[in-house]
PDB file of C-alpha atoms and ligand atoms in Angstrom:
ATOM      1  CA  MET A  13      95.916 -49.784-148.886  1.00  0.00           C
ATOM      2  CA  LYS A  14      98.182 -52.696-148.821  1.00  0.00           C
ATOM      3  CA  THR A  15      98.947 -55.057-145.970  1.00  0.00           C
ATOM      4  CA  VAL A  16     102.331 -56.666-146.117  1.00  0.00           C
ATOM      5  CA  LEU A  17     103.889 -59.503-143.902  1.00  0.00           C
ATOM      6  CA  LEU A  18     107.474 -59.145-143.804  1.00  0.00           C
ATOM      7  CA  GLN A  19     109.381 -62.250-142.574  1.00  0.00           C
ATOM      8  CA  VAL A  20     113.030 -63.246-142.221  1.00  0.00           C
ATOM      9  CA  GLY A  21     114.028 -66.351-144.014  1.00  0.00           C
ATOM     10  CA  LYS A  22     112.078 -68.565-146.383  1.00  0.00           C
ATOM     11  CA  THR A  23     109.491 -70.955-144.833  1.00  0.00           C
ATOM     12  CA  VAL A  24     111.515 -74.372-144.872  1.00  0.00           C
ATOM     13  CA  ASN A  25     108.793 -76.956-144.076  1.00  0.00           C
ATOM     14  CA  LYS A  26     106.829 -77.693-147.047  1.00  0.00           C
ATOM     15  CA  HIS A  27     103.679 -78.423-144.938  1.00  0.00           C
ATOM     16  CA  PHE A  28     103.963 -75.042-143.283  1.00  0.00           C
ATOM     17  CA  VAL A  29     104.175 -73.570-146.792  1.00  0.00           C
ATOM     18  CA  THR A  30     100.814 -75.165-148.013  1.00  0.00           C
ATOM     19  CA  ILE A  31      98.880 -73.671-144.989  1.00  0.00           C
ATOM     20  CA  ILE A  32     100.437 -70.450-145.193  1.00  0.00           C
ATOM     21  CA  ASP A  33      99.687 -70.370-148.963  1.00  0.00           C
ATOM     22  CA  ASP A  34      95.969 -71.357-148.371  1.00  0.00           C
ATOM     23  CA  TYR A  35      95.620 -68.460-145.892  1.00  0.00           C
ATOM     24  CA  VAL A  36      97.320 -66.073-148.152  1.00  0.00           C
ATOM     25  CA  GLY A  37      94.819 -66.962-150.908  1.00  0.00           C
ATOM     26  CA  ARG A  38      91.826 -66.524-148.556  1.00  0.00           C
ATOM     27  CA  ILE A  39      93.005 -63.307-147.377  1.00  0.00           C
ATOM     28  CA  GLY A  40      93.554 -62.120-150.938  1.00  0.00           C
ATOM     29  CA  HIS A  41      89.669 -62.316-151.281  1.00  0.00           C
ATOM     30  CA  TYR A  42      89.290 -59.630-148.763  1.00  0.00           C
ATOM     31  CA  MET A  43      92.111 -57.284-148.932  1.00  0.00           C
ATOM     32  CA  PRO A  44      95.492 -56.816-151.007  1.00  0.00           C
ATOM     33  CA  PHE A  45      97.912 -58.843-148.965  1.00  0.00           C
ATOM     34  CA  GLU A  46     101.551 -59.893-149.710  1.00  0.00           C
ATOM     35  CA  ILE A  47     104.264 -61.780-147.876  1.00  0.00           C
ATOM     36  CA  VAL A  48     107.906 -60.289-148.461  1.00  0.00           C
ATOM     37  CA  THR A  49     110.835 -62.435-147.216  1.00  0.00           C
ATOM     38  CA  ILE A  50     114.152 -61.145-146.550  1.00  0.00           C
ATOM     39  CA  PRO A  51     117.163 -63.364-146.283  1.00  0.00           C
ATOM     40  CA  GLU A  52     117.892 -64.982-142.833  1.00  0.00           C
ATOM     41  CA  LEU A  53     121.640 -64.686-142.268  1.00  0.00           C
ATOM     42  CA  LYS A  54     122.284 -67.554-140.000  1.00  0.00           C
ATOM     43  CA  ASN A  55     125.544 -69.259-140.527  1.00  0.00           C
ATOM     44  CA  THR A  56     126.863 -66.776-142.957  1.00  0.00           C
ATOM     45  CA  LYS A  57     129.992 -64.968-142.228  1.00  0.00           C
ATOM     46  CA  GLY A  58     130.286 -66.454-138.820  1.00  0.00           C
ATOM     47  CA  LEU A  59     127.927 -63.759-137.576  1.00  0.00           C
ATOM     48  CA  SER A  60     127.270 -63.739-133.802  1.00  0.00           C
ATOM     49  CA  GLU A  61     123.536 -63.665-132.355  1.00  0.00           C
ATOM     50  CA  ALA A  62     123.808 -59.786-132.127  1.00  0.00           C
ATOM     51  CA  GLN A  63     125.539 -59.197-135.541  1.00  0.00           C
ATOM     52  CA  GLN A  64     122.823 -61.373-137.269  1.00  0.00           C
ATOM     53  CA  LYS A  65     120.091 -59.505-135.405  1.00  0.00           C
ATOM     54  CA  GLN A  66     121.564 -56.176-136.496  1.00  0.00           C
ATOM     55  CA  ALA A  67     122.406 -57.283-140.306  1.00  0.00           C
ATOM     56  CA  GLU A  68     118.882 -58.692-140.497  1.00  0.00           C
ATOM     57  CA  GLY A  69     117.482 -55.515-139.075  1.00  0.00           C
ATOM     58  CA  GLU A  70     119.235 -53.314-141.607  1.00  0.00           C
ATOM     59  CA  LEU A  71     117.554 -55.474-144.481  1.00  0.00           C
ATOM     60  CA  ILE A  72     114.224 -55.067-142.601  1.00  0.00           C
ATOM     61  CA  LEU A  73     114.565 -51.287-142.399  1.00  0.00           C
ATOM     62  CA  ARG A  74     115.609 -51.083-146.058  1.00  0.00           C
ATOM     63  CA  GLN A  75     112.205 -52.477-146.962  1.00  0.00           C
ATOM     64  CA  LEU A  76     110.316 -49.824-145.082  1.00  0.00           C
ATOM     65  CA  GLN A  77     108.937 -46.540-146.526  1.00  0.00           C
ATOM     66  CA  PRO A  78     108.844 -43.528-144.179  1.00  0.00           C
ATOM     67  CA  SER A  79     105.065 -43.460-144.334  1.00  0.00           C
ATOM     68  CA  ASP A  80     104.634 -47.147-143.346  1.00  0.00           C
ATOM     69  CA  THR A  81     102.732 -48.156-140.195  1.00  0.00           C
ATOM     70  CA  VAL A  82     104.997 -50.856-138.819  1.00  0.00           C
ATOM     71  CA  VAL A  83     103.740 -53.576-136.593  1.00  0.00           C
ATOM     72  CA  LEU A  84     106.282 -56.137-134.867  1.00  0.00           C
ATOM     73  CA  LEU A  85     104.932 -59.444-133.898  1.00  0.00           C
ATOM     74  CA  ASP A  86     106.756 -59.866-130.644  1.00  0.00           C
ATOM     75  CA  GLU A  87     105.900 -62.074-127.496  1.00  0.00           C
ATOM     76  CA  HIS A  88     106.151 -58.973-125.064  1.00  0.00           C
ATOM     77  CA  GLY A  89     103.682 -56.947-127.158  1.00  0.00           C
ATOM     78  CA  LYS A  90     100.100 -55.918-126.682  1.00  0.00           C
ATOM     79  CA  GLN A  91      97.836 -59.146-126.491  1.00  0.00           C
ATOM     80  CA  MET A  92      94.430 -58.800-128.210  1.00  0.00           C
ATOM     81  CA  ARG A  93      91.374 -61.229-128.387  1.00  0.00           C
ATOM     82  CA  SER A  94      90.545 -61.925-132.138  1.00  0.00           C
ATOM     83  CA  ILE A  95      87.503 -59.668-131.960  1.00  0.00           C
ATOM     84  CA  GLU A  96      89.643 -56.753-130.767  1.00  0.00           C
ATOM     85  CA  PHE A  97      92.379 -57.629-133.447  1.00  0.00           C
ATOM     86  CA  ALA A  98      89.651 -57.339-136.136  1.00  0.00           C
ATOM     87  CA  ALA A  99      88.425 -54.089-135.086  1.00  0.00           C
ATOM     88  CA  TRP A 100      92.229 -52.765-134.675  1.00  0.00           C
ATOM     89  CA  LEU A 101      93.115 -54.138-138.253  1.00  0.00           C
ATOM     90  CA  GLU A 102      89.872 -52.260-139.549  1.00  0.00           C
ATOM     91  CA  GLN A 103      90.834 -48.949-137.906  1.00  0.00           C
ATOM     92  CA  LYS A 104      94.478 -49.384-139.063  1.00  0.00           C
ATOM     93  CA  ARG A 105      93.453 -50.173-142.742  1.00  0.00           C
ATOM     94  CA  ALA A 106      91.332 -47.019-142.883  1.00  0.00           C
ATOM     95  CA  THR A 107      94.025 -44.792-141.754  1.00  0.00           C
ATOM     96  CA  ALA A 108      97.393 -46.289-142.858  1.00  0.00           C
ATOM     97  CA  ARG A 109      99.114 -45.830-146.099  1.00  0.00           C
ATOM     98  CA  ARG A 110     100.740 -49.161-145.928  1.00  0.00           C
ATOM     99  CA  LEU A 111     100.606 -51.648-143.012  1.00  0.00           C
ATOM    100  CA  VAL A 112     103.591 -53.793-142.353  1.00  0.00           C
ATOM    101  CA  PHE A 113     103.689 -56.504-139.983  1.00  0.00           C
ATOM    102  CA  ILE A 114     107.138 -57.895-139.367  1.00  0.00           C
ATOM    103  CA  ILE A 115     108.039 -61.288-137.880  1.00  0.00           C
ATOM    104  CA  GLY A 116     111.551 -61.346-136.697  1.00  0.00           C
ATOM    105  CA  GLY A 117     114.297 -63.898-137.431  1.00  0.00           C
ATOM    106  CA  PRO A 118     115.410 -66.628-134.907  1.00  0.00           C
ATOM    107  CA  TYR A 119     116.833 -64.392-132.374  1.00  0.00           C
ATOM    108  CA  GLY A 120     114.056 -61.422-132.774  1.00  0.00           C
ATOM    109  CA  PHE A 121     114.685 -57.933-133.640  1.00  0.00           C
ATOM    110  CA  SER A 122     117.635 -55.365-133.554  1.00  0.00           C
ATOM    111  CA  PRO A 123     117.110 -52.268-131.341  1.00  0.00           C
ATOM    112  CA  ALA A 124     116.909 -50.143-134.521  1.00  0.00           C
ATOM    113  CA  VAL A 125     114.010 -52.234-135.866  1.00  0.00           C
ATOM    114  CA  TYR A 126     112.166 -51.802-132.366  1.00  0.00           C
ATOM    115  CA  GLN A 127     112.898 -48.065-132.609  1.00  0.00           C
ATOM    116  CA  ARG A 128     111.075 -47.855-135.773  1.00  0.00           C
ATOM    117  CA  ALA A 129     108.211 -49.667-134.942  1.00  0.00           C
ATOM    118  CA  ASN A 130     104.580 -48.094-134.383  1.00  0.00           C
ATOM    119  CA  HIS A 131     103.163 -51.163-132.628  1.00  0.00           C
ATOM    120  CA  GLN A 132     104.099 -54.359-131.158  1.00  0.00           C
ATOM    121  CA  ILE A 133     101.710 -57.171-130.903  1.00  0.00           C
ATOM    122  CA  SER A 134     101.825 -60.548-129.112  1.00  0.00           C
ATOM    123  CA  LEU A 135     100.097 -63.726-130.110  1.00  0.00           C
ATOM    124  CA  SER A 136     100.708 -65.362-126.780  1.00  0.00           C
ATOM    125  CA  MET A 137     103.125 -65.152-123.871  1.00  0.00           C
ATOM    126  CA  MET A 138     104.895 -68.172-125.378  1.00  0.00           C
ATOM    127  CA  THR A 139     107.628 -68.241-127.855  1.00  0.00           C
ATOM    128  CA  PHE A 140     107.126 -69.686-131.359  1.00  0.00           C
ATOM    129  CA  SER A 141     109.626 -70.470-133.949  1.00  0.00           C
ATOM    130  CA  HIS A 142     109.772 -67.617-136.369  1.00  0.00           C
ATOM    131  CA  GLN A 143     108.655 -70.360-138.998  1.00  0.00           C
ATOM    132  CA  MET A 144     105.580 -71.605-137.247  1.00  0.00           C
ATOM    133  CA  ILE A 145     104.482 -68.187-136.146  1.00  0.00           C
ATOM    134  CA  ARG A 146     103.507 -67.282-139.807  1.00  0.00           C
ATOM    135  CA  MET A 147     100.996 -70.008-139.816  1.00  0.00           C
ATOM    136  CA  THR A 148      99.234 -68.901-136.592  1.00  0.00           C
ATOM    137  CA  PHE A 149      99.468 -65.046-137.708  1.00  0.00           C
ATOM    138  CA  THR A 150      98.216 -65.599-141.330  1.00  0.00           C
ATOM    139  CA  GLU A 151      95.134 -67.685-139.832  1.00  0.00           C
ATOM    140  CA  GLN A 152      94.601 -64.629-137.370  1.00  0.00           C
ATOM    141  CA  ILE A 153      94.411 -62.136-140.379  1.00  0.00           C
ATOM    142  CA  TYR A 154      92.010 -64.253-142.152  1.00  0.00           C
ATOM    143  CA  ARG A 155      90.016 -64.834-139.078  1.00  0.00           C
ATOM    144  CA  ALA A 156      89.933 -60.850-138.756  1.00  0.00           C
ATOM    145  CA  CYS A 157      88.719 -60.368-142.336  1.00  0.00           C
ATOM    146  CA  THR A 158      85.840 -62.703-141.667  1.00  0.00           C
ATOM    147  CA  ILE A 159      84.810 -61.002-138.447  1.00  0.00           C
ATOM    148  CA  ILE A 160      85.101 -57.583-140.331  1.00  0.00           C
ATOM    149  CA  LYS A 161      82.720 -59.223-142.861  1.00  0.00           C
ATOM    150  CA  GLY A 162      80.377 -60.641-140.377  1.00  0.00           C
ATOM    151  CA  GLU A 163      81.074 -64.079-141.748  1.00  0.00           C
ATOM    152  CA  PRO A 164      80.444 -67.227-139.753  1.00  0.00           C
ATOM    153  CA  TYR A 165      84.131 -68.521-139.620  1.00  0.00           C
ATOM    154  CA  HIS A 166      84.779 -67.108-136.013  1.00  0.00           C
ATOM    155  CA  HIS A 167      82.659 -68.379-132.943  1.00  0.00           C
ATOM    156  CA  GLU A 168      83.280 -67.220-129.393  1.00  0.00           C
TER     157      GLU A 168
HETATM  158  C1  SAM B 230     111.976 -67.454-131.875  1.00  0.00           C
HETATM  159  S1  SAM B 230     111.119 -65.857-131.921  1.00  0.00           S
HETATM  160  C2  SAM B 230     112.256 -64.799-131.352  1.00  0.00           C
HETATM  161  C3  SAM B 230     112.607 -64.989-129.761  1.00  0.00           C
HETATM  162  C4  SAM B 230     113.659 -63.846-129.328  1.00  0.00           C
HETATM  163  N1  SAM B 230     114.171 -64.363-128.132  1.00  0.00           N
HETATM  164  C5  SAM B 230     112.707 -62.656-128.917  1.00  0.00           C
HETATM  165  O1  SAM B 230     112.929 -62.098-127.968  1.00  0.00           O
HETATM  166  O2  SAM B 230     112.085 -62.090-129.766  1.00  0.00           O
HETATM  167  C6  SAM B 230     111.124 -65.456-133.485  1.00  0.00           C
HETATM  168  C7  SAM B 230     110.007 -64.354-134.102  1.00  0.00           C
HETATM  169  O3  SAM B 230     108.869 -65.078-133.923  1.00  0.00           O
HETATM  170  C8  SAM B 230     107.921 -64.187-133.646  1.00  0.00           C
HETATM  171  N2  SAM B 230     107.175 -64.644-132.292  1.00  0.00           N
HETATM  172  C9  SAM B 230     107.521 -65.830-131.709  1.00  0.00           C
HETATM  173  N3  SAM B 230     106.609 -65.909-130.629  1.00  0.00           N
HETATM  174  C10 SAM B 230     105.671 -64.816-130.736  1.00  0.00           C
HETATM  175  C11 SAM B 230     104.533 -64.488-129.893  1.00  0.00           C
HETATM  176  N4  SAM B 230     104.197 -65.208-128.885  1.00  0.00           N
HETATM  177  N5  SAM B 230     103.865 -63.459-130.414  1.00  0.00           N
HETATM  178  C12 SAM B 230     104.232 -62.659-131.298  1.00  0.00           C
HETATM  179  N6  SAM B 230     105.236 -63.010-132.249  1.00  0.00           N
HETATM  180  C13 SAM B 230     106.091 -64.117-131.821  1.00  0.00           C
HETATM  181  C14 SAM B 230     108.482 -62.811-133.376  1.00  0.00           C
HETATM  182  O4  SAM B 230     108.276 -62.114-134.399  1.00  0.00           O
HETATM  183  C15 SAM B 230     109.952 -63.077-133.282  1.00  0.00           C
HETATM  184  O5  SAM B 230     110.853 -62.175-133.647  1.00  0.00           O
END
Protein backbone atom coordinates (compact mmCIF):
# COMPACT_ATOMS: atom_id res chain seq x y z
CA MET A 1 0.00 0.00 0.00
CA LYS A 2 1.32 3.40 -0.96
CA THR A 3 1.26 6.45 1.29
CA VAL A 4 1.12 9.80 -0.47
CA LEU A 5 1.55 13.33 0.85
CA LEU A 6 -0.29 15.74 -1.43
CA GLN A 7 0.78 19.36 -1.05
CA VAL A 8 -0.21 22.64 -2.65
CA GLY A 9 2.74 24.50 -4.18
CA LYS A 10 6.42 23.60 -4.37
CA THR A 11 8.54 23.97 -1.26
CA VAL A 12 10.31 27.28 -1.82
CA ASN A 13 12.93 27.46 0.95
CA LYS A 14 15.94 25.31 0.00
CA HIS A 15 16.71 24.58 3.66
CA PHE A 16 13.20 23.16 4.08
CA VAL A 17 13.68 21.11 0.90
CA THR A 18 16.87 19.57 2.31
CA ILE A 19 15.16 18.58 5.55
CA ILE A 20 12.03 17.22 3.85
CA ASP A 21 14.11 15.24 1.34
CA ASP A 22 16.07 13.74 4.21
CA TYR A 23 12.89 12.53 5.94
CA VAL A 24 11.37 11.27 2.69
CA GLY A 25 14.54 9.22 2.11
CA ARG A 26 14.36 7.82 5.63
CA ILE A 27 10.64 6.98 5.35
CA GLY A 28 11.40 5.13 2.10
CA HIS A 29 13.31 2.51 4.11
CA TYR A 30 10.06 1.62 5.91
CA MET A 31 7.25 2.05 3.38
CA PRO A 32 6.48 3.29 -0.13
CA PHE A 33 6.03 7.04 0.28
CA GLU A 34 5.72 9.81 -2.26
CA ILE A 35 5.12 13.58 -2.19
CA VAL A 36 2.85 14.89 -4.96
CA THR A 37 2.74 18.65 -5.54
CA ILE A 38 -0.13 20.46 -7.18
CA PRO A 39 0.30 24.09 -8.27
CA GLU A 40 -0.42 26.89 -5.85
CA LEU A 41 -2.64 29.36 -7.69
CA LYS A 42 -1.62 32.41 -5.67
CA ASN A 43 -1.63 35.69 -7.61
CA THR A 44 -2.76 34.00 -10.80
CA LYS A 45 -5.74 35.42 -12.70
CA GLY A 46 -6.48 37.81 -9.80
CA LEU A 47 -8.24 35.10 -7.81
CA SER A 48 -9.87 35.96 -4.48
CA GLU A 49 -8.98 33.82 -1.45
CA ALA A 50 -12.19 31.79 -1.83
CA GLN A 51 -11.66 31.33 -5.56
CA GLN A 52 -8.07 30.22 -5.00
CA LYS A 53 -9.20 27.68 -2.40
CA GLN A 54 -11.88 26.38 -4.72
CA ALA A 55 -9.55 26.11 -7.74
CA GLU A 56 -6.85 24.38 -5.69
CA GLY A 57 -9.56 22.14 -4.26
CA GLU A 58 -10.53 21.03 -7.76
CA LEU A 59 -6.88 20.18 -8.49
CA ILE A 60 -6.66 18.23 -5.23
CA LEU A 61 -9.84 16.26 -5.97
CA ARG A 62 -8.53 15.39 -9.45
CA GLN A 63 -5.57 13.62 -7.83
CA LEU A 64 -7.80 11.36 -5.74
CA GLN A 65 -9.12 7.91 -6.54
CA PRO A 66 -12.50 6.77 -5.17
CA SER A 67 -10.84 4.07 -3.06
CA ASP A 68 -8.33 6.45 -1.42
CA THR A 69 -8.38 7.02 2.32
CA VAL A 70 -8.03 10.80 2.49
CA VAL A 71 -6.57 12.49 5.55
CA LEU A 72 -6.47 16.28 5.79
CA LEU A 73 -3.83 18.00 7.88
CA ASP A 74 -5.92 20.66 9.57
CA GLU A 75 -5.40 22.61 12.76
CA HIS A 76 -9.00 21.83 13.82
CA GLY A 77 -8.58 18.09 13.33
CA LYS A 78 -7.99 15.31 15.84
CA GLN A 79 -4.81 15.58 17.87
CA MET A 80 -2.76 12.50 18.72
CA ARG A 81 0.40 11.75 20.60
CA SER A 82 3.17 10.32 18.39
CA ILE A 83 2.64 6.82 19.82
CA GLU A 84 -1.09 7.01 19.03
CA PHE A 85 -0.37 8.31 15.54
CA ALA A 86 2.01 5.40 14.94
CA ALA A 87 -0.70 2.88 15.93
CA TRP A 88 -3.25 4.74 13.80
CA LEU A 89 -0.88 4.76 10.80
CA GLU A 90 -0.13 1.07 11.18
CA GLN A 91 -3.85 0.24 11.26
CA LYS A 92 -4.63 2.45 8.22
CA ARG A 93 -1.72 0.99 6.26
CA ALA A 94 -3.12 -2.49 6.91
CA THR A 95 -6.61 -1.61 5.66
CA ALA A 96 -6.40 1.31 3.18
CA ARG A 97 -5.83 0.80 -0.56
CA ARG A 98 -3.93 4.11 -0.74
CA LEU A 99 -3.47 6.53 2.14
CA VAL A 100 -3.37 10.16 1.01
CA PHE A 101 -2.43 12.90 3.46
CA ILE A 102 -3.11 16.43 2.23
CA ILE A 103 -1.55 19.73 3.31
CA GLY A 104 -3.64 22.64 2.08
CA GLY A 105 -2.58 25.87 0.44
CA PRO A 106 -2.05 29.15 2.32
CA TYR A 107 -5.82 29.56 2.84
CA GLY A 108 -6.60 25.94 3.70
CA PHE A 109 -9.15 23.67 2.02
CA SER A 110 -12.33 24.26 0.01
CA PRO A 111 -15.65 22.84 1.30
CA ALA A 112 -15.53 20.14 -1.42
CA VAL A 113 -12.18 18.86 -0.12
CA TYR A 114 -13.50 18.75 3.46
CA GLN A 115 -16.48 16.80 2.16
CA ARG A 116 -14.25 14.20 0.47
CA ALA A 117 -12.00 13.72 3.50
CA ASN A 118 -12.20 10.57 5.62
CA HIS A 119 -10.16 12.03 8.51
CA GLN A 120 -8.70 15.32 9.71
CA ILE A 121 -5.66 15.40 11.92
CA SER A 122 -4.06 18.34 13.69
CA LEU A 123 -0.39 18.61 14.62
CA SER A 124 -1.07 21.48 17.02
CA MET A 125 -3.73 24.06 17.81
CA MET A 126 -1.37 26.64 16.34
CA THR A 127 -1.31 27.49 12.63
CA PHE A 128 1.82 26.66 10.65
CA SER A 129 2.60 27.88 7.15
CA HIS A 130 1.71 25.41 4.43
CA GLN A 131 5.45 25.28 3.65
CA MET A 132 6.71 24.69 7.16
CA ILE A 133 4.20 22.02 8.22
CA ARG A 134 5.75 19.68 5.63
CA MET A 135 8.92 19.35 7.68
CA THR A 136 7.02 18.71 10.90
CA PHE A 137 4.74 16.15 9.31
CA THR A 138 7.39 14.18 7.39
CA GLU A 139 9.35 14.00 10.65
CA GLN A 140 6.24 12.63 12.40
CA ILE A 141 5.74 9.99 9.71
CA TYR A 142 9.38 8.96 10.07
CA ARG A 143 8.98 8.91 13.86
CA ALA A 144 5.85 6.74 13.50
CA CYS A 145 7.77 4.29 11.28
CA THR A 146 10.47 3.90 13.92
CA ILE A 147 7.86 3.46 16.69
CA ILE A 148 6.10 0.75 14.65
CA LYS A 149 9.44 -1.06 14.22
CA GLY A 150 10.34 -0.62 17.89
CA GLU A 151 13.45 1.37 17.01
CA PRO A 152 15.03 3.76 19.52
CA TYR A 153 14.46 7.13 17.72
CA HIS A 154 11.40 8.04 19.81
CA HIS A 155 11.76 8.70 23.55
CA GLU A 156 8.85 9.61 25.81
C1 LIG B 1 -1.60 28.44 6.72
S1 LIG B 1 -2.48 26.94 6.93
C2 LIG B 1 -4.14 27.38 6.45
C3 LIG B 1 -4.85 28.13 7.51
C4 LIG B 1 -6.31 28.31 7.17
N1 LIG B 1 -6.77 29.51 7.81
C5 LIG B 1 -7.16 27.14 7.69
O1 LIG B 1 -8.09 27.39 8.44
O2 LIG B 1 -6.91 25.98 7.36
C6 LIG B 1 -2.00 26.01 5.53
C7 LIG B 1 -2.13 24.51 5.66
O3 LIG B 1 -1.14 24.05 6.57
C8 LIG B 1 -1.62 22.93 7.29
N2 LIG B 1 -1.56 23.25 8.73
C9 LIG B 1 -1.20 24.42 9.29
N3 LIG B 1 -1.23 24.34 10.62
C10 LIG B 1 -1.59 23.07 10.94
C11 LIG B 1 -1.76 22.35 12.16
N4 LIG B 1 -1.61 22.91 13.34
N5 LIG B 1 -2.11 21.04 12.08
C12 LIG B 1 -2.27 20.43 10.89
N6 LIG B 1 -2.13 21.07 9.71
C13 LIG B 1 -1.79 22.36 9.71
C14 LIG B 1 -3.03 22.65 6.81
O4 LIG B 1 -3.00 21.61 5.85
C15 LIG B 1 -3.44 23.98 6.18
O5 LIG B 1 -4.39 23.79 5.16
